[in-house]
mmCIF file of C-alpha atoms and ligand atoms in Angstrom:
data_model
loop_
_atom_site.group_PDB
_atom_site.id
_atom_site.type_symbol
_atom_site.label_atom_id
_atom_site.label_comp_id
_atom_site.label_asym_id
_atom_site.label_seq_id
_atom_site.Cartn_x
_atom_site.Cartn_y
_atom_site.Cartn_z
ATOM 1 C CA UNK A 487 -0.296 0.412 0.027
ATOM 2 C CA UNK A 488 1.144 3.382 -0.814
ATOM 3 C CA UNK A 489 1.729 5.938 1.933
ATOM 4 C CA UNK A 490 -0.755 7.995 0.373
ATOM 5 C CA UNK A 491 -3.399 4.985 0.505
ATOM 6 C CA UNK A 492 -2.304 4.756 4.524
ATOM 7 C CA UNK A 493 -3.171 8.342 4.977
ATOM 8 C CA UNK A 494 -6.270 8.019 3.363
ATOM 9 C CA UNK A 495 -7.172 4.950 5.424
ATOM 10 C CA UNK A 496 -6.309 6.826 9.148
ATOM 11 C CA UNK A 497 -8.436 10.233 7.412
ATOM 12 C CA UNK A 498 -11.611 7.550 6.881
ATOM 13 C CA UNK A 499 -10.885 5.572 10.423
ATOM 14 C CA UNK A 500 -11.126 9.841 12.050
ATOM 15 C CA UNK A 501 -14.094 10.129 10.189
ATOM 16 C CA UNK A 502 -15.691 7.197 10.861
ATOM 17 C CA UNK A 503 -15.722 7.996 14.151
ATOM 18 C CA UNK A 504 -17.514 11.460 13.989
ATOM 19 C CA UNK A 505 -20.299 9.198 11.765
ATOM 20 C CA UNK A 506 -19.248 10.883 8.660
ATOM 21 C CA UNK A 507 -19.706 8.884 5.682
ATOM 22 C CA UNK A 508 -17.271 10.944 3.577
ATOM 23 C CA UNK A 509 -14.873 13.775 4.017
ATOM 24 C CA UNK A 510 -14.519 15.641 1.398
ATOM 25 C CA UNK A 511 -11.230 17.487 1.396
ATOM 26 C CA UNK A 512 -10.819 20.698 0.166
ATOM 27 C CA UNK A 513 -7.498 22.036 1.042
ATOM 28 C CA UNK A 514 -4.590 21.688 -1.970
ATOM 29 C CA UNK A 515 -1.757 20.652 0.797
ATOM 30 C CA UNK A 516 -4.226 18.144 2.181
ATOM 31 C CA UNK A 517 -5.068 16.987 -1.204
ATOM 32 C CA UNK A 518 -1.034 16.591 -1.374
ATOM 33 C CA UNK A 519 -0.453 14.714 1.479
ATOM 34 C CA UNK A 520 -3.004 12.388 0.616
ATOM 35 C CA UNK A 521 -3.000 11.385 -2.656
ATOM 36 C CA UNK A 522 0.954 12.614 -4.028
ATOM 37 C CA UNK A 523 -0.949 14.859 -6.399
ATOM 38 C CA UNK A 524 1.201 18.311 -6.609
ATOM 39 C CA UNK A 525 -1.189 20.365 -9.513
ATOM 40 C CA UNK A 526 -2.606 24.064 -8.191
ATOM 41 C CA UNK A 527 -6.037 22.406 -8.314
ATOM 42 C CA UNK A 528 -7.752 19.137 -7.401
ATOM 43 C CA UNK A 529 -10.459 17.591 -4.408
ATOM 44 C CA UNK A 530 -10.289 14.496 -2.633
ATOM 45 C CA UNK A 531 -13.696 12.881 -1.398
ATOM 46 C CA UNK A 532 -12.781 10.246 1.263
ATOM 47 C CA UNK A 533 -15.611 7.457 1.565
ATOM 48 C CA UNK A 534 -15.822 5.930 5.329
ATOM 49 C CA UNK A 535 -17.151 2.756 2.429
ATOM 50 C CA UNK A 536 -13.710 2.830 0.969
ATOM 51 C CA UNK A 537 -14.263 4.211 -2.690
ATOM 52 C CA UNK A 538 -12.352 7.558 -2.587
ATOM 53 C CA UNK A 539 -12.774 9.878 -6.089
ATOM 54 C CA UNK A 540 -9.644 12.629 -6.547
ATOM 55 C CA UNK A 541 -11.210 15.697 -9.184
ATOM 56 C CA UNK A 542 -8.831 17.912 -10.973
ATOM 57 C CA UNK A 543 -9.244 19.522 -14.327
ATOM 58 C CA UNK A 544 -8.242 18.682 -17.568
ATOM 59 C CA UNK A 545 -4.745 19.968 -17.474
ATOM 60 C CA UNK A 546 -3.939 17.967 -14.935
ATOM 61 C CA UNK A 547 -5.418 14.583 -16.481
ATOM 62 C CA UNK A 548 -2.019 12.998 -17.614
ATOM 63 C CA UNK A 549 -0.205 14.338 -13.949
ATOM 64 C CA UNK A 550 -2.659 12.555 -11.961
ATOM 65 C CA UNK A 551 -3.026 9.585 -13.764
ATOM 66 C CA UNK A 552 1.030 9.528 -12.860
ATOM 67 C CA UNK A 553 0.920 10.530 -9.578
ATOM 68 C CA UNK A 554 -2.301 9.611 -8.653
ATOM 69 C CA UNK A 555 -3.403 6.159 -9.653
ATOM 70 C CA UNK A 556 -5.010 4.306 -7.175
ATOM 71 C CA UNK A 557 -7.886 6.790 -6.878
ATOM 72 C CA UNK A 558 -10.601 6.767 -9.011
ATOM 73 C CA UNK A 559 -9.999 10.265 -10.967
ATOM 74 C CA UNK A 560 -13.115 13.229 -11.465
ATOM 75 C CA UNK A 561 -11.943 15.218 -14.353
ATOM 76 C CA UNK A 562 -14.470 19.092 -14.152
ATOM 77 C CA UNK A 563 -13.120 21.975 -13.850
ATOM 78 C CA UNK A 564 -15.583 22.985 -10.979
ATOM 79 C CA UNK A 565 -13.583 20.155 -8.912
ATOM 80 C CA UNK A 566 -15.359 20.880 -5.831
ATOM 81 C CA UNK A 567 -18.531 20.775 -6.992
ATOM 82 C CA UNK A 568 -18.694 17.641 -8.806
ATOM 83 C CA UNK A 569 -17.194 15.895 -5.669
ATOM 84 C CA UNK A 570 -19.843 17.318 -4.216
ATOM 85 C CA UNK A 571 -22.813 16.077 -6.384
ATOM 86 C CA UNK A 572 -21.056 12.852 -6.764
ATOM 87 C CA UNK A 573 -21.751 12.536 -2.689
ATOM 88 C CA UNK A 574 -25.223 13.019 -3.124
ATOM 89 C CA UNK A 575 -25.092 10.680 -5.802
ATOM 90 C CA UNK A 576 -24.043 8.223 -3.740
ATOM 91 C CA UNK A 577 -26.764 9.133 -1.088
ATOM 92 C CA UNK A 578 -23.843 10.606 1.407
ATOM 93 C CA UNK A 579 -25.504 11.488 4.778
ATOM 94 C CA UNK A 580 -23.202 13.159 6.878
ATOM 95 C CA UNK A 581 -20.685 14.834 4.750
ATOM 96 C CA UNK A 582 -17.123 16.377 6.133
ATOM 97 C CA UNK A 583 -15.646 19.412 5.214
ATOM 98 C CA UNK A 584 -12.554 21.809 6.186
ATOM 99 C CA UNK A 585 -14.009 24.839 7.614
ATOM 100 C CA UNK A 586 -11.039 26.796 7.596
ATOM 101 C CA UNK A 587 -10.379 26.308 4.159
ATOM 102 C CA UNK A 588 -13.210 27.227 2.381
ATOM 103 C CA UNK A 589 -14.254 30.211 1.917
ATOM 104 C CA UNK A 590 -18.275 32.012 3.061
ATOM 105 C CA UNK A 591 -18.708 32.586 -0.919
ATOM 106 C CA UNK A 592 -17.603 28.422 -1.527
ATOM 107 C CA UNK A 593 -19.521 27.014 1.424
ATOM 108 C CA UNK A 594 -22.646 28.785 -0.027
ATOM 109 C CA UNK A 595 -21.811 27.537 -3.664
ATOM 110 C CA UNK A 596 -21.499 24.032 -1.678
ATOM 111 C CA UNK A 597 -24.444 24.221 -0.597
ATOM 112 C CA UNK A 598 -26.144 25.203 -3.020
ATOM 113 C CA UNK A 599 -25.110 22.587 -5.284
ATOM 114 C CA UNK A 600 -25.937 19.748 -2.421
ATOM 115 C CA UNK A 601 -29.085 21.356 -2.497
ATOM 116 C CA UNK A 602 -30.001 21.056 -6.630
ATOM 117 C CA UNK A 603 -28.290 17.781 -6.722
ATOM 118 C CA UNK A 604 -31.091 16.112 -4.348
ATOM 119 C CA UNK A 605 -31.163 15.096 -1.331
ATOM 120 C CA UNK A 606 -28.522 17.311 1.046
ATOM 121 C CA UNK A 607 -26.678 15.761 3.788
ATOM 122 C CA UNK A 608 -25.947 17.951 6.395
ATOM 123 C CA UNK A 609 -22.498 18.795 6.264
ATOM 124 C CA UNK A 610 -20.038 18.628 9.524
ATOM 125 C CA UNK A 611 -17.112 20.599 9.967
ATOM 126 C CA UNK A 612 -13.323 17.714 10.552
ATOM 127 C CA UNK A 613 -12.032 21.673 11.095
ATOM 128 C CA UNK A 614 -8.089 20.626 10.968
ATOM 129 C CA UNK A 615 -8.329 16.935 11.193
ATOM 130 C CA UNK A 616 -5.948 16.376 8.093
ATOM 131 C CA UNK A 617 -3.204 18.721 9.513
ATOM 132 C CA UNK A 618 -3.192 16.952 12.693
ATOM 133 C CA UNK A 619 -2.361 13.663 10.736
ATOM 134 C CA UNK A 620 -0.095 15.397 9.057
ATOM 135 C CA UNK A 621 1.872 16.867 12.591
ATOM 136 C CA UNK A 622 3.624 13.417 12.875
ATOM 137 C CA UNK A 623 6.013 12.685 10.248
ATOM 138 C CA UNK A 624 5.896 9.107 8.586
ATOM 139 C CA UNK A 625 9.814 7.686 7.838
ATOM 140 C CA UNK A 626 9.287 9.494 4.160
ATOM 141 C CA UNK A 627 8.368 12.775 5.332
ATOM 142 C CA UNK A 628 11.247 12.429 7.756
ATOM 143 C CA UNK A 629 13.891 11.813 4.790
ATOM 144 C CA UNK A 630 12.512 14.509 3.109
ATOM 145 C CA UNK A 631 13.464 16.928 6.010
ATOM 146 C CA UNK A 632 16.487 15.358 6.005
ATOM 147 C CA UNK A 633 17.659 16.643 3.160
ATOM 148 C CA UNK A 634 16.015 19.285 3.148
ATOM 149 C CA UNK A 635 18.035 20.235 6.076
ATOM 150 C CA UNK A 636 21.720 19.356 4.800
ATOM 151 C CA UNK A 637 20.850 21.181 1.970
ATOM 152 C CA UNK A 638 20.349 24.615 4.041
ATOM 153 C CA UNK A 639 23.687 22.902 6.534
ATOM 154 C CA UNK A 640 26.143 22.436 3.279
ATOM 155 C CA UNK A 641 24.748 26.587 1.964
ATOM 156 C CA UNK A 642 25.770 28.705 4.748
ATOM 157 C CA UNK A 643 28.977 26.076 5.310
ATOM 158 C CA UNK A 644 30.031 26.275 1.896
ATOM 159 C CA UNK A 645 28.907 30.630 1.478
ATOM 160 C CA UNK A 646 30.600 30.932 4.547
ATOM 161 C CA UNK A 647 33.884 28.946 3.927
ATOM 162 C CA UNK A 648 33.986 31.054 0.790
ATOM 163 C CA UNK A 649 34.053 34.605 3.079
ATOM 164 C CA UNK A 650 31.271 35.185 1.454
ATOM 165 C CA UNK A 651 30.277 36.517 4.593
ATOM 166 C CA UNK A 652 32.389 39.657 5.349
ATOM 167 C CA UNK A 653 32.033 43.240 5.972
ATOM 168 C CA UNK A 654 31.188 45.267 3.073
ATOM 169 C CA UNK A 655 28.617 42.917 1.511
ATOM 170 C CA UNK A 656 25.103 44.024 1.846
ATOM 171 C CA UNK A 657 22.030 41.727 3.482
ATOM 172 C CA UNK A 658 20.799 41.303 -0.015
ATOM 173 C CA UNK A 659 23.739 40.610 -1.618
ATOM 174 C CA UNK A 660 23.961 37.033 1.423
ATOM 175 C CA UNK A 661 20.564 37.056 0.810
ATOM 176 C CA UNK A 662 20.693 35.985 -2.875
ATOM 177 C CA UNK A 663 24.225 33.910 -2.237
ATOM 178 C CA UNK A 664 22.702 31.733 0.393
ATOM 179 C CA UNK A 665 19.207 31.321 -1.967
ATOM 180 C CA UNK A 666 21.129 30.424 -4.997
ATOM 181 C CA UNK A 667 23.492 28.239 -3.117
ATOM 182 C CA UNK A 668 20.681 26.213 -1.483
ATOM 183 C CA UNK A 669 19.127 25.935 -4.843
ATOM 184 C CA UNK A 670 22.160 24.602 -6.835
ATOM 185 C CA UNK A 671 22.044 22.079 -3.876
ATOM 186 C CA UNK A 672 19.008 20.482 -4.660
ATOM 187 C CA UNK A 673 16.669 22.681 -3.344
ATOM 188 C CA UNK A 674 13.630 23.052 -5.703
ATOM 189 C CA UNK A 675 12.685 26.122 -3.582
ATOM 190 C CA UNK A 676 13.773 28.432 -0.852
ATOM 191 C CA UNK A 677 11.263 27.689 2.108
ATOM 192 C CA UNK A 678 10.257 31.114 3.106
ATOM 193 C CA UNK A 679 12.085 35.380 1.999
ATOM 194 C CA UNK A 680 15.270 34.488 3.399
ATOM 195 C CA UNK A 681 15.853 36.906 6.870
ATOM 196 C CA UNK A 682 19.133 38.912 6.417
ATOM 197 C CA UNK A 683 20.042 40.644 9.135
ATOM 198 C CA UNK A 684 22.880 42.657 10.912
ATOM 199 C CA UNK A 685 23.791 45.234 13.205
ATOM 200 C CA UNK A 686 21.199 47.167 14.837
ATOM 201 C CA UNK A 687 18.307 45.186 12.782
ATOM 202 C CA UNK A 688 19.716 41.669 14.012
ATOM 203 C CA UNK A 689 16.964 43.212 16.632
ATOM 204 C CA UNK A 690 14.011 42.976 14.190
ATOM 205 C CA UNK A 691 13.025 38.792 14.473
ATOM 206 C CA UNK A 692 11.698 39.282 10.854
ATOM 207 C CA UNK A 693 13.992 41.550 9.110
ATOM 208 C CA UNK A 694 13.620 41.941 5.992
ATOM 209 C CA UNK A 695 17.252 42.472 4.176
ATOM 210 C CA UNK A 696 17.823 45.702 2.991
ATOM 211 C CA UNK A 697 21.005 47.215 1.024
ATOM 212 C CA UNK A 698 22.705 47.710 4.685
ATOM 213 C CA UNK A 699 26.012 46.381 4.370
ATOM 214 C CA UNK A 700 27.715 43.997 7.120
ATOM 215 C CA UNK A 701 30.447 45.785 9.029
ATOM 216 C CA UNK A 702 33.436 44.807 11.576
ATOM 217 C CA UNK A 703 32.160 43.688 15.006
ATOM 218 C CA UNK A 704 28.288 43.343 13.820
ATOM 219 C CA UNK A 705 25.725 40.070 14.526
ATOM 220 C CA UNK A 706 24.716 38.752 11.551
ATOM 221 C CA UNK A 707 21.771 36.832 12.196
ATOM 222 C CA UNK A 708 20.635 34.146 9.246
ATOM 223 C CA UNK A 709 16.857 32.280 9.139
ATOM 224 C CA UNK A 710 16.461 30.342 6.252
ATOM 225 C CA UNK A 711 15.389 27.156 5.009
ATOM 226 C CA UNK A 712 15.468 24.823 1.837
ATOM 227 C CA UNK A 713 12.312 22.892 0.047
ATOM 228 C CA UNK A 714 12.940 19.519 -0.764
ATOM 229 C CA UNK A 715 9.890 16.833 -2.136
ATOM 230 C CA UNK A 716 7.606 19.725 -0.677
ATOM 231 C CA UNK A 717 9.292 19.570 2.726
ATOM 232 C CA UNK A 718 10.348 22.603 4.192
ATOM 233 C CA UNK A 719 13.005 22.474 6.690
ATOM 234 C CA UNK A 720 13.921 26.300 8.865
ATOM 235 C CA UNK A 721 17.038 27.095 10.726
ATOM 236 C CA UNK A 722 18.632 30.228 12.052
ATOM 237 C CA UNK A 723 22.273 31.004 12.755
ATOM 238 C CA UNK A 724 24.016 34.032 14.111
ATOM 239 C CA UNK A 725 27.421 35.215 13.355
ATOM 240 C CA UNK A 726 29.585 37.868 14.521
ATOM 241 C CA UNK A 727 31.823 39.929 12.183
ATOM 242 C CA UNK A 728 35.606 40.258 12.776
ATOM 243 C CA UNK A 729 35.491 40.199 16.715
ATOM 244 C CA UNK A 730 32.866 40.081 19.466
ATOM 245 C CA UNK A 731 32.310 42.222 22.356
ATOM 246 C CA UNK A 732 31.743 40.816 25.645
ATOM 247 C CA UNK A 733 28.155 41.784 25.476
ATOM 248 C CA UNK A 734 27.229 40.117 22.495
ATOM 249 C CA UNK A 735 28.940 36.610 23.884
ATOM 250 C CA UNK A 736 26.341 36.741 26.815
ATOM 251 C CA UNK A 737 23.223 37.032 25.057
ATOM 252 C CA UNK A 738 24.784 34.882 22.486
ATOM 253 C CA UNK A 739 25.320 32.152 24.990
ATOM 254 C CA UNK A 740 22.346 32.924 26.734
ATOM 255 C CA UNK A 741 20.336 32.400 24.218
ATOM 256 C CA UNK A 742 22.088 29.143 23.401
ATOM 257 C CA UNK A 743 21.300 28.015 26.927
ATOM 258 C CA UNK A 744 17.488 28.640 26.870
ATOM 259 C CA UNK A 745 17.983 26.506 22.745
ATOM 260 C CA UNK A 746 19.556 23.567 24.512
ATOM 261 C CA UNK A 747 16.761 23.936 27.374
ATOM 262 C CA UNK A 748 14.176 23.928 24.988
ATOM 263 C CA UNK A 749 15.714 20.860 22.804
ATOM 264 C CA UNK A 750 16.164 18.837 26.128
ATOM 265 C CA UNK A 751 12.806 19.486 26.704
ATOM 266 C CA UNK A 752 11.390 17.483 23.511
ATOM 267 C CA UNK A 753 9.882 14.810 24.653
ATOM 268 C CA UNK A 754 6.795 12.394 23.769
ATOM 269 C CA UNK A 755 4.035 13.254 25.982
ATOM 270 C CA UNK A 756 5.624 17.322 26.923
ATOM 271 C CA UNK A 757 3.080 19.865 27.032
ATOM 272 C CA UNK A 758 3.756 22.467 24.365
ATOM 273 C CA UNK A 759 3.551 24.839 27.092
ATOM 274 C CA UNK A 760 6.069 23.603 29.429
ATOM 275 C CA UNK A 761 8.232 23.043 26.547
ATOM 276 C CA UNK A 762 7.960 27.215 25.538
ATOM 277 C CA UNK A 763 8.546 27.712 29.079
ATOM 278 C CA UNK A 764 12.028 25.718 29.419
ATOM 279 C CA UNK A 765 13.934 27.595 27.282
ATOM 280 C CA UNK A 766 11.667 31.285 28.451
ATOM 281 C CA UNK A 767 12.773 30.384 32.052
ATOM 282 C CA UNK A 768 16.355 30.521 31.250
ATOM 283 C CA UNK A 769 15.862 33.735 29.523
ATOM 284 C CA UNK A 770 14.161 34.814 32.283
ATOM 285 C CA UNK A 771 16.516 34.595 35.058
ATOM 286 C CA UNK A 772 18.886 36.723 33.218
ATOM 287 C CA UNK A 773 16.673 39.720 33.587
ATOM 288 C CA UNK A 774 15.921 39.145 29.713
ATOM 289 C CA UNK A 775 12.183 37.791 29.268
ATOM 290 C CA UNK A 776 10.898 41.048 27.786
ATOM 291 C CA UNK A 777 13.712 40.153 24.823
ATOM 292 C CA UNK A 778 12.133 36.713 23.722
ATOM 293 C CA UNK A 779 9.526 38.531 22.123
ATOM 294 C CA UNK A 780 8.156 35.643 20.111
ATOM 295 C CA UNK A 781 6.637 31.667 20.818
ATOM 296 C CA UNK A 782 9.939 29.240 20.964
ATOM 297 C CA UNK A 783 8.947 26.709 18.100
ATOM 298 C CA UNK A 784 6.982 25.142 15.547
ATOM 299 C CA UNK A 785 5.713 22.171 13.383
ATOM 300 C CA UNK A 786 7.803 22.248 10.166
ATOM 301 C CA UNK A 787 6.447 20.025 6.721
ATOM 302 C CA UNK A 788 4.729 20.669 3.885
ATOM 303 C CA UNK A 789 3.945 24.084 5.399
ATOM 304 C CA UNK A 790 6.651 26.184 6.533
ATOM 305 C CA UNK A 791 4.459 26.239 9.823
ATOM 306 C CA UNK A 792 1.975 23.948 10.428
ATOM 307 C CA UNK A 793 1.392 22.003 13.909
ATOM 308 C CA UNK A 794 2.016 22.280 16.846
ATOM 309 C CA UNK A 795 2.584 25.793 18.104
ATOM 310 C CA UNK A 796 5.040 25.516 20.491
ATOM 311 C CA UNK A 797 4.235 28.518 22.207
ATOM 312 C CA UNK A 798 2.583 30.223 25.605
ATOM 313 C CA UNK A 799 -0.554 29.903 23.548
ATOM 314 C CA UNK A 800 -0.016 26.814 22.096
ATOM 315 C CA UNK A 801 -1.863 23.270 23.078
ATOM 316 C CA UNK A 802 -1.181 19.859 23.326
ATOM 317 C CA UNK A 803 1.164 17.245 23.602
ATOM 318 C CA UNK A 804 4.274 16.466 21.818
ATOM 319 C CA UNK A 805 4.101 12.649 19.863
ATOM 320 C CA UNK A 806 6.735 10.436 18.154
ATOM 321 C CA UNK A 807 7.679 11.729 14.714
ATOM 322 C CA UNK A 808 6.387 15.344 14.423
ATOM 323 C CA UNK A 809 8.821 18.116 12.965
ATOM 324 C CA UNK A 810 9.253 20.748 15.066
ATOM 325 C CA UNK A 811 11.665 24.092 15.363
ATOM 326 C CA UNK A 812 13.517 25.323 18.830
ATOM 327 C CA UNK A 813 13.931 29.398 18.043
ATOM 328 C CA UNK A 814 14.697 31.104 21.354
ATOM 329 C CA UNK A 815 16.048 34.661 20.660
ATOM 330 C CA UNK A 816 16.903 38.292 22.702
ATOM 331 C CA UNK A 817 17.137 40.743 20.774
ATOM 332 C CA UNK A 818 18.618 44.376 22.215
ATOM 333 C CA UNK A 819 16.343 47.287 20.445
ATOM 334 C CA UNK A 820 18.922 49.684 18.881
ATOM 335 C CA UNK A 821 21.944 47.218 19.355
ATOM 336 C CA UNK A 822 21.190 43.643 18.163
ATOM 337 C CA UNK A 823 19.777 39.934 18.436
ATOM 338 C CA UNK A 824 20.384 36.676 18.728
ATOM 339 C CA UNK A 825 18.357 33.894 17.268
ATOM 340 C CA UNK A 826 19.794 30.274 17.488
ATOM 341 C CA UNK A 827 17.215 27.508 15.830
ATOM 342 C CA UNK A 828 17.263 23.949 14.246
ATOM 343 C CA UNK A 829 15.027 21.814 12.960
ATOM 344 C CA UNK A 830 14.246 18.468 15.005
ATOM 345 C CA UNK A 831 12.457 14.998 14.852
ATOM 346 C CA UNK A 832 10.801 14.143 18.811
ATOM 347 C CA UNK A 833 11.673 10.351 19.310
ATOM 348 C CA UNK A 834 10.724 7.949 22.265
ATOM 349 C CA UNK A 835 15.243 8.692 22.944
ATOM 350 C CA UNK A 836 16.237 12.222 22.470
ATOM 351 C CA UNK A 837 14.969 13.919 19.616
ATOM 352 C CA UNK A 838 17.279 14.060 16.376
ATOM 353 C CA UNK A 839 18.364 16.617 15.655
ATOM 354 C CA UNK A 840 18.446 17.272 11.764
ATOM 355 C CA UNK A 841 19.899 21.000 11.474
ATOM 356 C CA UNK A 842 23.602 20.328 12.220
ATOM 357 C CA UNK A 843 25.428 23.233 11.903
ATOM 358 C CA UNK A 844 27.265 23.649 14.802
ATOM 359 C CA UNK A 845 25.914 26.529 17.650
ATOM 360 C CA UNK A 846 29.612 27.415 19.297
ATOM 361 C CA UNK A 847 29.384 31.341 18.143
ATOM 362 C CA UNK A 848 31.418 31.459 14.814
ATOM 363 C CA UNK A 849 33.320 34.764 14.538
ATOM 364 C CA UNK A 850 34.071 35.880 10.856
HETATM 365 ZN ZN1 ZN B 1348 13.414 30.035 10.738
HETATM 366 ZN ZN1 ZN B 1349 10.786 28.762 12.589
#
């Protein structure tokens, strides 16, 4: 059985438990996860009785035949409507749908199609059932994440070795070279807009690279990632150019200690709020609580930010196979900031570190 077929079976079990006869999956990444389809238009009807149906339009007939060979194919420009009519034809009594994905207009259209097609099924939101499934990665997904992390590690190592991170170069130049290197090394795209922040801008958590020149004695913070097989890596390293001042070493060591505490707290069954607190407490104890202004981490996978949220506003517990980041930071407005971020896999033992670049303070 293919990975995708096993995932559809898992959703079928959830649907059955919730008393649904079928689920209409409209979120394109969820469709990809459940079928392997990478095109830009597709939807999926998962039936508790077992006969699933994949819908797309005529542009993707050939691609669907290759990528989704094991699911019935329905080709129609109005993909969701066609699948909804099929659900009515099959006598579906309760139809699950993704309320976080459908727009208000989309839901109205779906209700009209169902009503026009005959005896309309009762609609019930499955909420983020597929996203919850996606939070726990299988071996194939973990292997893709390993490769995505390795590409990012390698790109940074090469740039550092070539002296590309030196005073006089601009944030934009460094960012573009990092992106190009990741693509050369096998990334299909970058995971998100690369963050390159130097000097006072390093105190801005999500600074956009600009024409600012790197200067001797400044922090240089790089937050970037590569996408491989659709899976995103995410890492941050902060280095110092030329020589490190005492205050820079001090906050660097503090963030490194908080990051180690966060990694150590990643365990099966751990509450995500407690994992955040483990790292946050280290920073608060040093008097910098107010300078750590974001959550500790997040899940990564087909999206750069996905379940679980590891932060004060998160909810739930970690499970084996979850891919998450641990990324505390301390940002001193007007001076500079440090963030250190790894991507890891939660396991029954110690977490598997996928980001392998050293976390010793690097002075370039
Ligand atoms: Zn990041
Ligand atoms: Zn991140």
